[in-house]
Amino acid sequence: DAMVIQNPRYQVTQFGKPVTLSCSQTLNHNVMYWYQQKSSQAPKLLFHYYDKDFNNEADTPDNFQSRRPNTSFCFLDIRSPGLGDAAMYLCATSRDRLLAGVETQYFGPGTRLLVL
Amino acid sequence: AQSVTQLGSHVSVSEGALVLLRCNYSSSVPPYLFWYVQYPNQGLQLLLKYTTGATLVKGINGFEAEFKKSETSFHLTKPSAHMSDAAEYFCAVSDGRGGADGLTFGKGTHLIIQP
């Protein structure tokens, strides 16, 4: 089945130790998104890639970076995780930009990050 | 900026009863509206969406929602609740202003089904 895969499902890191979360998709979608969802809160968009075009949300901290080496993979790098970065990180894809015909976003299961 | 308000962080209904989850939005342009469901430790799954056309939208699992422009609402309903409906439900809006291609989500409503 075509899907959005996130690894690992649970990640424990130490305060200040860089961590990378990964997302892959078999849908061959052009757009990939990263959302941060803190406990009992709504998912918040961090950034997205339209093909190789990177689009950062204005209020996304510099501590968060992303890479998309090819269509299938997208990585979220947290350079120096703080306690406040503990959250569920959701990857999503869509065939095209939401602006163009309101494409559906398909979400992965998420990676829950714990910062010690 | 666009925003979404979901009334009630928790809603409890009896199995077989009507489910009503409320969502109001603000947007200065015609919005695109979505409802997503999230089961524990899982990602979000699209229930239904409104783009244009018919204001009553039917989704999966027997859910439907009605877009009411005059009330800026997009409430989610299901005639008869099932135990498997217990989950977190998110309303979301997209209007694409400022080039943003992501969704703006409400804070979510946790649906509890009483046996």
XYZ file of C-alpha atoms in Angstrom:
231
model
C 0.000 0.000 0.000
C 1.173 3.484 -0.786
C 1.857 5.318 2.413
C 3.757 7.811 4.516
C 6.294 6.184 6.829
C 8.001 7.791 9.792
C 10.956 6.373 11.659
C 11.458 5.934 14.441
C 8.015 6.020 16.084
C 9.597 7.026 19.385
C 12.847 8.923 19.790
C 14.627 9.801 23.000
C 17.392 12.372 22.931
C 19.334 14.421 25.418
C 19.072 18.133 25.942
C 21.252 19.828 23.327
C 22.083 16.642 21.402
C 21.236 16.888 17.689
C 18.519 14.562 16.497
C 17.121 13.665 13.069
C 13.653 12.369 12.333
C 12.903 10.767 9.008
C 9.921 10.505 6.733
C 9.498 8.561 3.533
C 6.606 8.241 1.126
C 5.632 5.827 -1.605
C 2.925 8.121 -2.983
C 5.296 10.024 -5.277
C 3.813 13.287 -4.015
C 5.421 16.609 -4.798
C 4.825 18.259 -1.443
C 6.067 17.122 1.955
C 5.234 18.855 5.247
C 6.474 18.728 8.818
C 4.131 19.566 11.679
C 4.860 19.790 15.399
C 2.090 18.669 17.749
C 2.574 19.279 21.446
C 0.507 17.469 24.023
C -3.217 18.315 23.766
C -2.532 20.935 21.115
C -3.210 21.288 17.417
C -0.563 20.336 14.892
C 1.477 23.363 13.880
C 3.130 23.623 10.482
C 6.913 24.032 10.694
C 7.826 23.987 6.994
C 7.170 22.257 3.736
C 8.918 21.307 0.515
C 7.285 21.765 -2.847
C 9.544 19.487 -4.848
C 12.985 20.908 -3.913
C 11.619 24.299 -2.974
C 11.869 24.821 0.792
C 9.230 26.956 2.521
C 9.752 27.877 6.141
C 6.969 29.191 8.366
C 7.803 32.609 9.773
C 7.684 31.490 13.402
C 9.603 28.225 13.047
C 12.700 28.430 15.282
C 16.125 28.351 13.615
C 16.856 25.261 15.671
C 14.679 23.311 13.233
C 16.012 22.454 9.792
C 14.905 20.147 7.044
C 16.395 18.271 4.128
C 14.792 16.594 1.168
C 17.447 14.661 -0.765
C 14.921 13.140 -3.182
C 11.172 12.887 -3.802
C 10.684 10.030 -1.386
C 12.539 11.205 1.695
C 12.388 14.209 3.969
C 14.291 14.745 7.223
C 13.691 16.987 10.201
C 16.868 18.029 12.011
C 16.735 19.564 15.457
C 20.165 21.044 16.060
C 19.983 21.560 19.821
C 16.804 20.101 21.287
C 15.394 21.801 24.333
C 12.846 20.445 26.780
C 10.199 22.503 24.999
C 10.782 20.594 21.776
C 9.326 17.392 23.185
C 6.339 16.718 20.971
C 4.858 14.497 18.301
C 6.296 15.335 14.878
C 4.006 14.605 11.981
C 5.053 14.264 8.370
C 2.463 14.752 5.650
C 2.400 14.731 1.867
C 0.145 16.034 -0.857
C 0.210 15.495 -4.589
C 0.358 19.207 -5.261
C 0.096 22.464 -3.363
C -3.113 22.930 -1.411
C -3.693 26.092 -3.397
C -4.068 24.116 -6.597
C -7.361 22.314 -6.284
C -7.148 21.641 -2.596
C -5.167 18.465 -2.565
C -5.636 16.134 0.363
C -2.783 15.817 2.845
C -1.785 12.307 3.852
C -0.202 11.963 7.275
C 2.312 9.520 8.648
C 1.895 7.979 12.129
C 4.241 10.501 13.711
C 7.434 10.328 15.743
C 7.129 11.103 19.439
C 10.244 12.924 20.637
C 11.270 12.883 24.274
C 14.039 15.210 25.444
C 15.824 14.295 28.663
C -4.765 35.402 9.612
C -7.022 32.421 9.352
C -8.028 30.609 12.521
C -10.156 27.730 13.708
C -12.082 27.400 16.950
C -13.370 24.075 18.156
C -15.891 24.392 20.955
C -15.361 21.825 23.663
C -12.056 20.095 24.184
C -13.976 16.976 25.260
C -17.358 15.717 24.092
C -18.994 12.653 25.604
C -21.927 10.837 23.995
C -23.600 7.502 24.504
C -23.195 4.748 21.968
C -25.961 5.130 19.380
C -26.494 8.818 20.128
C -25.957 11.755 17.798
C -22.415 13.089 17.547
C -22.000 16.847 17.068
C -18.539 18.415 17.049
C -18.444 22.159 16.542
C -16.020 24.116 14.406
C -15.977 27.821 13.594
C -13.415 29.476 11.378
C -12.278 32.920 10.450
C -11.031 33.694 6.997
C -11.389 36.728 4.792
C -11.482 34.605 1.661
C -13.618 31.559 0.852
C -12.025 28.829 2.916
C -11.262 25.231 2.273
C -12.338 23.257 5.331
C -11.332 19.845 6.598
C -12.043 17.407 9.380
C -9.351 14.964 10.427
C -9.468 12.135 12.969
C -6.516 10.995 15.054
C -6.524 7.693 16.912
C -4.082 7.227 19.801
C -0.445 7.164 18.694
C -1.399 7.478 15.048
C -1.252 10.151 12.402
C -4.196 12.151 11.119
C -6.704 10.661 8.717
C -8.938 12.798 6.519
C -12.635 12.382 7.295
C -14.026 14.880 4.801
C -13.356 18.218 3.176
C -15.256 21.159 1.724
C -13.883 23.058 -1.248
C -16.720 24.437 -3.359
C -20.185 23.351 -4.422
C -22.556 21.401 -2.204
C -22.396 22.675 1.346
C -23.269 19.322 2.920
C -20.254 17.086 2.664
C -20.282 13.368 3.356
C -17.171 11.635 4.603
C -15.962 8.272 5.727
C -17.315 6.258 8.654
C -20.770 7.854 8.393
C -19.644 11.381 9.227
C -20.849 14.477 7.467
C -20.376 18.223 7.858
C -22.208 21.280 6.626
C -20.524 24.498 5.555
C -22.540 27.511 6.683
C -20.967 30.690 5.411
C -23.347 32.983 7.316
C -22.352 31.304 10.579
C -18.694 30.700 9.591
C -19.193 27.147 10.786
C -18.337 23.633 9.658
C -19.780 21.343 12.307
C -19.223 17.598 12.121
C -22.082 15.179 12.766
C -22.814 11.483 12.829
C -26.329 10.176 13.469
C -25.326 7.223 15.624
C -22.077 6.982 17.581
C -20.063 3.791 17.644
C -17.428 2.806 20.179
C -14.811 2.866 17.416
C -15.471 6.601 16.912
C -13.616 7.425 20.129
C -10.670 9.557 18.991
C -9.376 13.118 18.653
C -11.021 15.188 15.940
C -9.409 18.216 14.322
C -11.030 20.845 12.182
C -8.682 22.653 9.809
C -8.784 25.490 7.316
C -6.707 26.466 4.343
C -7.031 29.632 2.344
C -3.523 29.826 0.984
C -2.945 33.425 1.969
C 0.671 34.449 2.106
C 1.658 31.419 0.109
C 1.138 29.094 3.051
C 0.351 25.637 1.822
C -0.198 23.937 5.108
C -3.302 23.700 7.177
C -4.297 25.715 10.237
C -5.781 23.343 12.780
C -8.131 23.859 15.674
C -7.061 22.575 19.085
C -9.019 19.386 18.679
C -11.999 17.754 20.356
C -11.616 14.485 22.184
C -14.702 12.358 21.526
C -15.617 9.920 24.272
C -18.195 7.223 23.642
C -20.035 5.889 26.665
C -21.300 2.304 26.426
